[in-house]
Amino acid sequence: QRERRILEKAVMEHILPSHWEDEVKKWIKDDVPSIDIGGLVVGDELTEATLWGKSKGVVAGFPFVNMVFKEMGCQVEWLVAEGSCINPSQEEKKIKIARIKGPARKILLGERTALNTMSRASGVATAAKQCADTAKSLGWHGYIAGTRKTTPGFRIVEKYALLVAGVATHRLDLSHMVMLKDNHIDAAGSITKACSIAKKAAGFSSKIEVECRSLEDAIEAAKAGADIVMLDNYTPEALKHDAKLIKEQFPHILLEASGGITLASLSNYVSPYIDIVSMGALTQGYATVDFSLKLPPPPTRS
């Protein structure tokens, strides 16, 4: 909770890499590779559009939306805080999220890229926040984490959204930490051999995680110098049994539960002996949050 409060006080945009703005520019170019006839219809009259939230969820992705409209020469004024939960009532059906000021055609030029990005970022944040809240309600104090199962070209948004929701990103990419999975182990011949090779290359600066399929695998990994042991595709009962035995023998090892865990099954996997629950579902197959953008109606003509 202390870490979550620190993140809330920080400017989340500051965590993004130097090239993130270039990524946003690529998305805009992808959506508008040629002419925009709709812009000819609308014209350059200065106006103010409203961004509406139309479904329940955690709003996320503000820096990316800001950048889209900055490229369009427009300004965004947010009316809710990033990371807050919106829940439109049955009567009103939508909530004002932001106001966008600028030339009408430029607002519409950035509309779809901004909404697509925000709806997906908010979908990730919503799913992650639900899992974090469930874990907290169970009195569990470990890490809910994403995985590397992210959308190619969109990873930065999905990982950012996890942080907005207050959960861990897990490794950000293939170069972040060393994870030895079943294919690495099978190719090397054993967990011990795989760890030995990895440790020589990684030195002191990278943690090593080993995917294990049994108690015997986990003990071998711990003895070989793994920092984190992933108990993969376990049943909840076997997970808790083996995690207890591993922690008793190797209390310094971090234990991660993984493999098809969802919000519905999460409560079965949390345990005092489990430090991390990683969930590919947070960035793979997530639902989106519905947003829309509307220009004001034309003035009534007498």
Coordinates of C-alpha atoms in Angstrom, one line a residue:
Q1 CA 0.0 0.0 0.0
R2 CA 2.9 2.4 0.7
E3 CA 4.3 1.7 -2.8
R4 CA 0.8 2.4 -4.2
R5 CA 0.6 5.8 -2.4
I6 CA 4.0 6.8 -3.7
L7 CA 2.9 6.1 -7.3
E8 CA -0.3 8.1 -6.7
K9 CA 1.8 11.1 -5.8
A10 CA 4.2 10.7 -8.7
V11 CA 3.7 12.0 -12.2
M12 CA 3.1 8.7 -14.0
E13 CA 4.1 10.1 -17.4
H14 CA 7.7 10.5 -16.1
I15 CA 8.1 6.7 -16.1
L16 CA 7.8 6.5 -19.9
P17 CA 10.9 6.0 -22.1
S18 CA 12.3 8.8 -24.3
H19 CA 10.8 7.3 -27.5
W20 CA 7.2 7.0 -26.4
E21 CA 6.1 10.1 -28.2
D22 CA 7.5 8.7 -31.4
E23 CA 5.3 5.6 -30.9
V24 CA 2.2 7.8 -30.7
K25 CA 3.2 9.6 -33.9
K26 CA 3.4 6.2 -35.6
W27 CA -0.1 5.4 -34.5
I28 CA -1.4 8.6 -35.9
K29 CA 0.4 8.0 -39.2
D30 CA -1.1 4.5 -39.3
D31 CA -4.6 5.9 -38.9
V32 CA -4.1 8.8 -41.4
P33 CA -1.6 7.6 -44.0
S34 CA -3.2 9.7 -46.8
I35 CA -5.9 12.4 -47.2
D36 CA -8.8 13.2 -44.8
I37 CA -11.9 14.1 -46.8
G38 CA -13.9 14.3 -43.5
G39 CA -11.6 17.1 -42.4
L40 CA -12.6 19.0 -45.6
V41 CA -16.2 18.8 -44.6
V42 CA -15.6 19.9 -41.0
G43 CA -13.2 22.8 -41.5
D44 CA -10.8 24.6 -39.1
E45 CA -13.3 26.4 -36.8
L46 CA -12.1 26.5 -33.2
T47 CA -14.4 24.4 -31.0
E48 CA -14.5 22.4 -27.8
A49 CA -15.3 18.7 -27.8
T50 CA -16.3 16.5 -24.9
L51 CA -14.8 13.1 -24.1
W52 CA -17.4 10.9 -22.5
G53 CA -17.0 7.7 -20.4
K54 CA -19.8 5.4 -21.2
S55 CA -19.0 2.2 -19.2
K56 CA -17.7 1.3 -15.8
G57 CA -13.9 1.1 -15.4
V58 CA -10.6 2.6 -14.4
V59 CA -9.6 5.4 -16.6
A60 CA -6.0 5.2 -17.9
G61 CA -3.8 6.3 -20.8
F62 CA -3.8 10.1 -20.3
P63 CA -0.2 10.8 -21.5
F64 CA -1.0 9.0 -24.8
V65 CA -4.2 10.9 -25.4
N66 CA -2.5 14.2 -24.5
M67 CA 0.2 13.4 -27.1
V68 CA -2.3 12.6 -29.8
F69 CA -4.0 15.9 -29.4
K70 CA -0.7 17.8 -29.0
E71 CA 0.3 16.6 -32.4
M72 CA -3.1 17.9 -33.7
G73 CA -2.4 21.3 -32.1
C74 CA -5.2 20.8 -29.6
Q75 CA -5.4 21.0 -25.8
V76 CA -6.9 18.5 -23.3
E77 CA -8.4 19.5 -20.0
W78 CA -9.0 16.4 -17.8
L79 CA -12.1 16.4 -15.6
V80 CA -11.2 13.2 -13.7
A81 CA -8.0 11.9 -12.3
E82 CA -6.1 9.1 -14.0
G83 CA -6.6 5.9 -12.1
S84 CA -10.0 6.8 -10.9
C85 CA -13.0 4.6 -11.4
I86 CA -16.0 5.8 -13.3
N87 CA -19.5 4.2 -13.2
P88 CA -22.1 6.0 -15.3
S89 CA -25.6 5.9 -13.8
Q90 CA -28.5 4.3 -15.5
E91 CA -30.1 7.7 -15.9
E92 CA -27.2 9.7 -17.3
K93 CA -25.5 6.8 -19.1
K94 CA -22.2 8.7 -19.5
I95 CA -19.7 10.8 -17.5
K96 CA -17.6 13.8 -18.7
I97 CA -14.0 12.7 -18.8
A98 CA -12.3 15.6 -20.6
R99 CA -12.6 18.7 -22.8
I100 CA -10.6 19.0 -26.0
K101 CA -10.1 22.4 -27.5
G102 CA -8.8 23.1 -31.0
P103 CA -9.7 23.2 -34.7
A104 CA -12.7 20.9 -35.4
R105 CA -11.0 18.9 -38.1
K106 CA -7.9 18.4 -36.0
I107 CA -9.9 17.1 -33.0
L108 CA -11.6 14.6 -35.3
L109 CA -8.2 13.7 -36.9
G110 CA -7.0 12.5 -33.5
E111 CA -10.2 11.2 -32.2
R112 CA -10.0 7.5 -33.1
T113 CA -6.4 7.0 -32.2
A114 CA -6.9 8.7 -28.8
L115 CA -10.1 6.7 -28.0
N116 CA -8.6 3.4 -29.2
T117 CA -5.6 3.9 -27.0
M118 CA -7.5 5.1 -23.9
S119 CA -10.2 2.3 -24.2
R120 CA -7.5 -0.4 -24.2
A121 CA -5.4 1.2 -21.5
S122 CA -8.5 1.6 -19.3
G123 CA -9.4 -2.0 -20.0
V124 CA -6.1 -3.2 -18.7
A125 CA -6.2 -1.0 -15.7
T126 CA -9.7 -2.1 -14.9
A127 CA -8.9 -5.8 -15.0
A128 CA -5.7 -5.2 -13.0
K129 CA -7.5 -3.1 -10.3
Q130 CA -10.2 -5.8 -9.9
C131 CA -7.5 -8.4 -9.2
A132 CA -5.6 -6.1 -6.9
D133 CA -8.7 -5.4 -4.9
T134 CA -9.6 -9.1 -4.7
A135 CA -6.2 -10.0 -3.4
K136 CA -6.4 -7.2 -0.8
S137 CA -9.8 -8.3 0.3
L138 CA -8.3 -11.8 1.0
G139 CA -5.6 -10.2 3.2
W140 CA -2.9 -11.2 0.8
H141 CA 0.1 -8.8 0.6
G142 CA 2.0 -10.2 -2.4
Y143 CA 2.3 -8.8 -5.9
I144 CA -0.3 -9.2 -8.7
A145 CA 1.7 -9.0 -11.9
G146 CA 1.2 -8.9 -15.6
T147 CA 3.3 -11.0 -18.0
R148 CA 5.2 -10.5 -21.3
K149 CA 2.0 -11.5 -23.1
T150 CA 1.4 -8.0 -24.5
T151 CA 0.3 -6.7 -27.9
P152 CA 3.2 -6.1 -30.3
G153 CA 3.7 -2.3 -30.7
F154 CA 1.4 -1.5 -27.8
R155 CA 3.4 -2.9 -24.9
I156 CA 4.3 0.5 -23.5
V157 CA 0.6 1.3 -23.0
E158 CA -0.4 -2.0 -21.5
K159 CA 2.5 -2.0 -19.0
Y160 CA 1.8 1.7 -18.2
A161 CA -1.8 0.8 -17.5
L162 CA -0.8 -2.0 -15.1
L163 CA 1.1 0.6 -13.1
V164 CA -1.8 3.0 -13.1
A165 CA -3.9 0.2 -11.5
G166 CA -1.3 -0.4 -8.8
V167 CA 0.0 -3.8 -9.9
A168 CA 3.4 -5.0 -11.0
T169 CA 4.5 -5.0 -14.6
H170 CA 6.7 -8.2 -14.3
R171 CA 9.6 -8.0 -16.7
L172 CA 9.1 -5.3 -19.2
D173 CA 10.7 -7.1 -22.1
L174 CA 13.0 -10.1 -23.0
S175 CA 16.1 -8.2 -21.7
H176 CA 14.6 -7.4 -18.4
M177 CA 15.6 -10.1 -15.9
V178 CA 16.4 -13.7 -17.0
M179 CA 13.5 -16.1 -17.2
L180 CA 14.4 -19.7 -17.9
K181 CA 11.3 -21.5 -19.2
D182 CA 10.8 -25.2 -20.1
N183 CA 12.3 -24.7 -23.6
H184 CA 15.5 -23.2 -22.2
I185 CA 15.8 -26.0 -19.7
D186 CA 15.1 -28.8 -22.1
A187 CA 17.6 -27.3 -24.6
A188 CA 20.3 -26.9 -21.9
G189 CA 19.7 -30.4 -20.6
S190 CA 18.8 -29.5 -17.0
I191 CA 17.8 -26.7 -14.7
T192 CA 21.3 -26.7 -13.1
K193 CA 23.0 -26.3 -16.5
A194 CA 20.7 -23.6 -17.6
C195 CA 21.1 -21.6 -14.4
S196 CA 24.9 -22.0 -14.6
I197 CA 25.1 -20.6 -18.1
A198 CA 22.7 -17.7 -17.3
K199 CA 24.4 -16.7 -14.1
K200 CA 27.8 -16.4 -15.9
A201 CA 26.3 -14.0 -18.4
A202 CA 24.0 -12.1 -16.1
G203 CA 26.5 -11.5 -13.3
F204 CA 25.2 -9.7 -10.3
S205 CA 22.9 -7.2 -12.1
S206 CA 20.0 -9.4 -13.2
K207 CA 17.7 -11.7 -11.2
I208 CA 17.1 -15.2 -12.6
E209 CA 13.7 -16.8 -12.6
V210 CA 13.1 -20.5 -13.4
E211 CA 9.9 -22.0 -14.5
C212 CA 9.3 -25.2 -12.6
R213 CA 6.8 -28.0 -13.2
S214 CA 7.3 -30.0 -9.9
L215 CA 8.7 -29.8 -6.4
E216 CA 11.8 -31.5 -7.6
D217 CA 12.3 -28.8 -10.3
A218 CA 11.8 -26.1 -7.7
I219 CA 14.4 -27.5 -5.3
E220 CA 16.9 -27.9 -8.1
A221 CA 16.3 -24.3 -9.2
A222 CA 16.8 -23.0 -5.7
K223 CA 20.0 -24.9 -5.2
A224 CA 21.2 -23.8 -8.6
G225 CA 20.9 -20.1 -7.6
A226 CA 17.6 -19.0 -8.9
D227 CA 16.2 -15.8 -7.3
I228 CA 12.6 -16.5 -8.2
V229 CA 10.9 -19.9 -8.7
M230 CA 7.8 -19.9 -10.9
L231 CA 5.4 -22.7 -10.0
D232 CA 3.6 -23.0 -13.4
N233 CA 0.3 -24.7 -14.2
Y234 CA -0.2 -26.1 -10.7
T235 CA -3.5 -27.0 -9.2
P236 CA -4.3 -24.7 -6.2
E237 CA -3.8 -27.6 -3.7
A238 CA -0.5 -28.7 -5.1
L239 CA 0.7 -25.1 -5.3
K240 CA 0.1 -24.4 -1.7
H241 CA 1.6 -27.7 -0.6
D242 CA 4.8 -27.3 -2.6
A243 CA 5.1 -23.6 -1.9
K244 CA 5.1 -24.3 1.9
L245 CA 7.8 -26.9 1.6
I246 CA 10.0 -24.7 -0.7
K247 CA 9.7 -21.7 1.6
E248 CA 10.6 -23.7 4.7
Q249 CA 13.8 -24.9 3.0
F250 CA 14.6 -21.7 1.0
P251 CA 13.0 -18.7 2.7
H252 CA 15.0 -16.2 0.6
I253 CA 13.4 -17.5 -2.7
L254 CA 10.5 -15.6 -4.2
L255 CA 7.7 -17.9 -5.3
E256 CA 5.5 -17.0 -8.2
A257 CA 2.2 -18.7 -9.1
S258 CA 1.4 -18.7 -12.8
G259 CA -0.6 -20.5 -15.5
G260 CA -4.1 -19.6 -16.6
I261 CA -5.0 -17.7 -13.4
T262 CA -8.0 -15.4 -13.8
L263 CA -10.0 -13.1 -11.6
A264 CA -12.5 -15.9 -11.0
S265 CA -9.8 -18.3 -9.8
L266 CA -7.4 -15.9 -8.2
S267 CA -8.7 -16.5 -4.6
N268 CA -7.7 -20.2 -5.0
Y269 CA -4.0 -19.4 -5.6
V270 CA -3.1 -16.7 -3.1
S271 CA -1.2 -18.1 -0.1
P272 CA 1.1 -16.9 2.6
Y273 CA 3.9 -18.8 0.8
I274 CA 3.3 -17.2 -2.6
D275 CA 4.9 -13.8 -3.2
I276 CA 3.7 -13.2 -6.8
V277 CA 0.7 -14.1 -8.9
S278 CA 1.3 -13.4 -12.6
M279 CA -1.7 -13.2 -14.9
G280 CA -1.4 -13.1 -18.7
A281 CA -5.1 -12.3 -18.9
L282 CA -4.4 -8.8 -17.7
T283 CA -2.9 -7.9 -21.1
Q284 CA -4.3 -10.6 -23.3
G285 CA -8.0 -10.8 -24.2
Y286 CA -9.0 -8.0 -21.8
A287 CA -12.3 -6.1 -22.1
T288 CA -12.2 -2.5 -23.1
V289 CA -13.8 0.6 -21.5
D290 CA -16.2 2.5 -23.8
F291 CA -15.5 6.2 -24.5
S292 CA -16.8 8.6 -27.1
L293 CA -16.0 12.1 -28.3
K294 CA -18.6 14.6 -29.3
L295 CA -18.4 18.1 -30.9
P296 CA -21.0 20.6 -29.8
P297 CA -24.2 20.8 -31.9
P298 CA -24.3 23.7 -34.4
P299 CA -25.9 26.9 -33.2
T300 CA -29.6 27.2 -33.9
R301 CA -30.4 29.3 -36.9
S302 CA -33.3 31.7 -36.7

